[in-house]
mmCIF file with all atom_site columns, C-alpha atoms in Angstrom:
data_model
loop_
_atom_site.group_PDB
_atom_site.id
_atom_site.type_symbol
_atom_site.label_atom_id
_atom_site.label_alt_id
_atom_site.label_comp_id
_atom_site.label_asym_id
_atom_site.label_entity_id
_atom_site.label_seq_id
_atom_site.pdbx_PDB_ins_code
_atom_site.Cartn_x
_atom_site.Cartn_y
_atom_site.Cartn_z
_atom_site.occupancy
_atom_site.B_iso_or_equiv
_atom_site.pdbx_formal_charge
_atom_site.auth_seq_id
_atom_site.auth_comp_id
_atom_site.auth_asym_id
_atom_site.auth_atom_id
_atom_site.pdbx_PDB_model_num
ATOM 1   C CA . MET A 1 1   ? -20.859 12.232  -5.398 1.00 51.00 ? 1   MET A CA 1
ATOM 2   C CA . ASP A 1 2   ? -17.782 12.048  -3.553 1.00 52.00 ? 2   ASP A CA 1
ATOM 3   C CA . TYR A 1 3   ? -18.971 9.369   -1.209 1.00 52.00 ? 3   TYR A CA 1
ATOM 4   C CA . LYS A 1 4   ? -19.836 6.807   -4.175 1.00 51.00 ? 4   LYS A CA 1
ATOM 5   C CA . GLU A 1 5   ? -16.253 7.189   -5.676 1.00 52.00 ? 5   GLU A CA 1
ATOM 6   C CA . THR A 1 6   ? -15.051 6.534   -1.942 1.00 49.00 ? 6   THR A CA 1
ATOM 7   C CA . ALA A 1 7   ? -17.037 3.840   -1.168 1.00 50.00 ? 7   ALA A CA 1
ATOM 8   C CA . PRO A 1 8   ? -15.657 0.915   -3.948 1.00 49.00 ? 8   PRO A CA 1
ATOM 9   C CA . THR A 1 9   ? -12.337 2.369   -3.433 1.00 49.00 ? 9   THR A CA 1
ATOM 10  C CA . ALA A 1 10  ? -12.289 1.344   0.452  1.00 48.00 ? 10  ALA A CA 1
ATOM 11  C CA . GLN A 1 11  ? -14.248 -2.080  -0.642 1.00 48.00 ? 11  GLN A CA 1
ATOM 12  C CA . GLU A 1 12  ? -11.841 -2.835  -3.185 1.00 47.00 ? 12  GLU A CA 1
ATOM 13  C CA . HIS A 1 13  ? -8.874  -2.472  -1.040 1.00 46.00 ? 13  HIS A CA 1
ATOM 14  C CA . ALA A 1 14  ? -10.223 -4.790  1.476  1.00 49.00 ? 14  ALA A CA 1
ATOM 15  C CA . ALA A 1 15  ? -11.068 -7.318  -1.221 1.00 50.00 ? 15  ALA A CA 1
ATOM 16  C CA . GLY A 1 16  ? -7.535  -6.611  -2.793 1.00 47.00 ? 16  GLY A CA 1
ATOM 17  C CA . ALA A 1 17  ? -5.753  -7.580  0.481  1.00 44.00 ? 17  ALA A CA 1
ATOM 18  C CA . LYS A 1 18  ? -7.481  -11.087 0.436  1.00 41.00 ? 18  LYS A CA 1
ATOM 19  C CA . THR A 1 19  ? -6.776  -11.432 -3.358 1.00 39.00 ? 19  THR A CA 1
ATOM 20  C CA . ILE A 1 20  ? -3.109  -10.912 -2.643 1.00 36.00 ? 20  ILE A CA 1
ATOM 21  C CA . THR A 1 21  ? -2.886  -13.434 0.034  1.00 40.00 ? 21  THR A CA 1
ATOM 22  C CA . ASN A 1 22  ? -4.368  -16.142 -2.468 1.00 43.00 ? 22  ASN A CA 1
ATOM 23  C CA . CYS A 1 23  ? -2.091  -14.792 -4.882 1.00 44.00 ? 23  CYS A CA 1
ATOM 24  C CA . VAL A 1 24  ? 0.773   -15.287 -3.429 1.00 46.00 ? 24  VAL A CA 1
ATOM 25  C CA . CYS A 1 25  ? -0.513  -18.608 -2.160 1.00 59.00 ? 25  CYS A CA 1
ATOM 26  C CA . ALA A 1 26  ? -1.255  -20.088 -5.382 1.00 59.00 ? 26  ALA A CA 1
ATOM 27  C CA . ALA A 1 27  ? 1.751   -18.792 -6.883 1.00 61.00 ? 27  ALA A CA 1
ATOM 28  C CA . LYS A 1 28  ? 4.189   -21.040 -4.639 1.00 67.00 ? 28  LYS A CA 1
ATOM 29  C CA . VAL A 1 29  ? 1.559   -23.655 -5.570 1.00 67.00 ? 29  VAL A CA 1
ATOM 30  C CA . GLN A 1 30  ? 2.692   -23.574 -8.920 1.00 72.00 ? 30  GLN A CA 1
ATOM 31  C CA . ASN A 1 31  ? 6.015   -23.294 -8.340 1.00 84.00 ? 31  ASN A CA 1
ATOM 32  C CA . LEU A 1 32  ? 5.937   -26.760 -6.510 1.00 91.00 ? 32  LEU A CA 1
ATOM 33  C CA . THR A 1 33  ? 6.905   -29.621 -9.274 1.00 91.00 ? 33  THR A CA 1
ATOM 34  C CA . GLU A 1 34  ? 4.434   -32.068 -9.145 1.00 93.00 ? 34  GLU A CA 1
ATOM 35  C CA . THR A 1 35  ? 6.101   -34.494 -6.764 1.00 94.00 ? 35  THR A CA 1
ATOM 36  C CA . GLN A 1 36  ? 6.338   -31.942 -4.273 1.00 93.00 ? 36  GLN A CA 1
ATOM 37  C CA . ARG A 1 37  ? 2.589   -30.915 -5.114 1.00 92.00 ? 37  ARG A CA 1
ATOM 38  C CA . LYS A 1 38  ? 1.525   -34.848 -4.214 1.00 94.00 ? 38  LYS A CA 1
ATOM 39  C CA . VAL A 1 39  ? 4.194   -34.729 -0.655 1.00 94.00 ? 39  VAL A CA 1
ATOM 40  C CA . TRP A 1 40  ? 2.482   -31.167 -0.131 1.00 92.00 ? 40  TRP A CA 1
ATOM 41  C CA . GLN A 1 41  ? -1.099  -32.596 -0.494 1.00 91.00 ? 41  GLN A CA 1
ATOM 42  C CA . MET A 1 42  ? -0.290  -35.573 1.606  1.00 93.00 ? 42  MET A CA 1
ATOM 43  C CA . LEU A 1 43  ? 0.849   -33.931 4.179  1.00 92.00 ? 43  LEU A CA 1
ATOM 44  C CA . GLN A 1 44  ? -1.544  -31.011 4.544  1.00 88.00 ? 44  GLN A CA 1
ATOM 45  C CA . GLY A 1 45  ? -3.984  -33.679 5.036  1.00 87.00 ? 45  GLY A CA 1
ATOM 46  C CA . GLY A 1 46  ? -3.250  -33.444 8.370  1.00 86.00 ? 46  GLY A CA 1
ATOM 47  C CA . GLY A 1 47  ? -1.857  -37.042 9.404  1.00 92.00 ? 47  GLY A CA 1
ATOM 48  C CA . LYS A 1 48  ? 2.068   -37.751 10.797 1.00 95.00 ? 48  LYS A CA 1
ATOM 49  C CA . TYR A 1 49  ? 3.615   -39.710 8.369  1.00 96.00 ? 49  TYR A CA 1
ATOM 50  C CA . SER A 1 50  ? 7.271   -41.377 8.198  1.00 95.00 ? 50  SER A CA 1
ATOM 51  C CA . VAL A 1 51  ? 9.524   -41.186 5.071  1.00 95.00 ? 51  VAL A CA 1
ATOM 52  C CA . ALA A 1 52  ? 8.421   -44.870 4.918  1.00 95.00 ? 52  ALA A CA 1
ATOM 53  C CA . ASP A 1 53  ? 5.135   -44.153 4.958  1.00 95.00 ? 53  ASP A CA 1
ATOM 54  C CA . ILE A 1 54  ? 5.632   -41.216 2.337  1.00 97.00 ? 54  ILE A CA 1
ATOM 55  C CA . SER A 1 55  ? 7.606   -43.365 0.152  1.00 97.00 ? 55  SER A CA 1
ATOM 56  C CA . ALA A 1 56  ? 5.069   -46.393 0.313  1.00 96.00 ? 56  ALA A CA 1
ATOM 57  C CA . ARG A 1 57  ? 1.498   -44.264 -0.695 1.00 96.00 ? 57  ARG A CA 1
ATOM 58  C CA . LEU A 1 58  ? 3.651   -41.855 -3.178 1.00 96.00 ? 58  LEU A CA 1
ATOM 59  C CA . HIS A 1 59  ? 5.846   -44.508 -4.697 1.00 96.00 ? 59  HIS A CA 1
ATOM 60  C CA . LEU A 1 60  ? 8.635   -42.311 -4.046 1.00 94.00 ? 60  LEU A CA 1
ATOM 61  C CA . CYS A 1 61  ? 12.659  -43.957 -3.430 1.00 92.00 ? 61  CYS A CA 1
ATOM 62  C CA . ASP A 1 62  ? 13.216  -40.880 -0.700 1.00 91.00 ? 62  ASP A CA 1
ATOM 63  C CA . PRO A 1 63  ? 10.935  -38.210 -0.040 1.00 95.00 ? 63  PRO A CA 1
ATOM 64  C CA . ARG A 1 64  ? 13.282  -35.984 1.967  1.00 95.00 ? 64  ARG A CA 1
ATOM 65  C CA . LYS A 1 65  ? 14.626  -34.144 -0.540 1.00 95.00 ? 65  LYS A CA 1
ATOM 66  C CA . HIS A 1 66  ? 11.107  -33.108 -1.720 1.00 95.00 ? 66  HIS A CA 1
ATOM 67  C CA . ILE A 1 67  ? 10.172  -32.466 1.994  1.00 95.00 ? 67  ILE A CA 1
ATOM 68  C CA . GLN A 1 68  ? 13.280  -30.357 2.392  1.00 95.00 ? 68  GLN A CA 1
ATOM 69  C CA . MET A 1 69  ? 12.055  -28.649 -0.983 1.00 94.00 ? 69  MET A CA 1
ATOM 70  C CA . LEU A 1 70  ? 8.699   -27.874 0.289  1.00 92.00 ? 70  LEU A CA 1
ATOM 71  C CA . ARG A 1 71  ? 10.253  -26.185 3.479  1.00 92.00 ? 71  ARG A CA 1
ATOM 72  C CA . ARG A 1 72  ? 12.720  -23.652 1.327  1.00 92.00 ? 72  ARG A CA 1
ATOM 73  C CA . LYS A 1 73  ? 9.993   -23.118 -0.794 1.00 90.00 ? 73  LYS A CA 1
ATOM 74  C CA . GLY A 1 74  ? 7.936   -21.658 2.296  1.00 88.00 ? 74  GLY A CA 1
ATOM 75  C CA . VAL A 1 75  ? 5.892   -24.563 3.516  1.00 88.00 ? 75  VAL A CA 1
ATOM 76  C CA . ALA A 1 76  ? 5.756   -25.075 7.430  1.00 89.00 ? 76  ALA A CA 1
ATOM 77  C CA . VAL A 1 77  ? 6.866   -28.601 7.336  1.00 92.00 ? 77  VAL A CA 1
ATOM 78  C CA . LEU A 1 78  ? 7.130   -29.873 11.378 1.00 94.00 ? 78  LEU A CA 1
ATOM 79  C CA . ASP A 1 79  ? 8.290   -33.097 12.352 1.00 94.00 ? 79  ASP A CA 1
ATOM 80  C CA . GLU A 1 80  ? 8.951   -35.217 15.477 1.00 95.00 ? 80  GLU A CA 1
ATOM 81  C CA . TRP A 1 81  ? 10.793  -37.773 16.875 1.00 96.00 ? 81  TRP A CA 1
ATOM 82  C CA . ARG A 1 82  ? 8.685   -41.339 17.234 1.00 95.00 ? 82  ARG A CA 1
ATOM 83  C CA . GLN A 1 83  ? 9.987   -44.399 19.829 1.00 95.00 ? 83  GLN A CA 1
ATOM 84  C CA . CYS A 1 84  ? 9.574   -47.922 18.734 1.00 90.00 ? 84  CYS A CA 1
ATOM 85  C CA . ASP A 1 85  ? 11.414  -51.109 19.228 1.00 90.00 ? 85  ASP A CA 1
ATOM 86  C CA . GLY A 1 86  ? 14.606  -50.345 20.033 1.00 88.00 ? 86  GLY A CA 1
ATOM 87  C CA . GLY A 1 87  ? 15.135  -47.679 17.538 1.00 94.00 ? 87  GLY A CA 1
ATOM 88  C CA . ARG A 1 88  ? 13.472  -44.119 16.932 1.00 95.00 ? 88  ARG A CA 1
ATOM 89  C CA . TYR A 1 89  ? 11.942  -42.057 13.535 1.00 95.00 ? 89  TYR A CA 1
ATOM 90  C CA . LYS A 1 90  ? 10.573  -39.157 12.507 1.00 95.00 ? 90  LYS A CA 1
ATOM 91  C CA . VAL A 1 91  ? 7.562   -38.190 11.397 1.00 96.00 ? 91  VAL A CA 1
ATOM 92  C CA . CYS A 1 92  ? 6.466   -35.461 9.232  1.00 95.00 ? 92  CYS A CA 1
ATOM 93  C CA . PHE A 1 93  ? 3.249   -33.047 9.075  1.00 94.00 ? 93  PHE A CA 1
ATOM 94  C CA . ILE A 1 94  ? 1.794   -29.647 8.706  1.00 91.00 ? 94  ILE A CA 1
ATOM 95  C CA . LYS A 1 95  ? 0.070   -28.561 12.003 1.00 85.00 ? 95  LYS A CA 1
ATOM 96  C CA . GLY A 1 96  ? -3.743  -28.075 11.271 1.00 70.00 ? 96  GLY A CA 1
ATOM 97  C CA . GLY A 1 97  ? -3.936  -29.044 7.330  1.00 53.00 ? 97  GLY A CA 1
ATOM 98  C CA . GLN A 1 98  ? -1.882  -25.601 6.819  1.00 53.00 ? 98  GLN A CA 1
ATOM 99  C CA . THR A 1 99  ? -2.100  -24.382 3.156  1.00 53.00 ? 99  THR A CA 1
ATOM 100 C CA . LEU A 1 100 ? 0.201   -22.282 1.486  1.00 52.00 ? 100 LEU A CA 1
#
């Protein structure tokens, strides 16, 4: 009888660890504004987008502040510089389509 009482507890503990992680992720997603969620969904799709690309797709005038707020909320938004005809620009992405 003692074995039956401890076995579910051990199983619940393992399952509980997953649930806690998922709850933290869900809490982060719930704390995003609608615009931040749209930017996050676009970036987590795996592509690398410039500010101009994000602006054109999501109809935002300047998404840089939204990207900054995503970073402050714990989303690992990475960026890298690209060279083009006589200039350079930055592209933003989330590595490997990372979830929160």
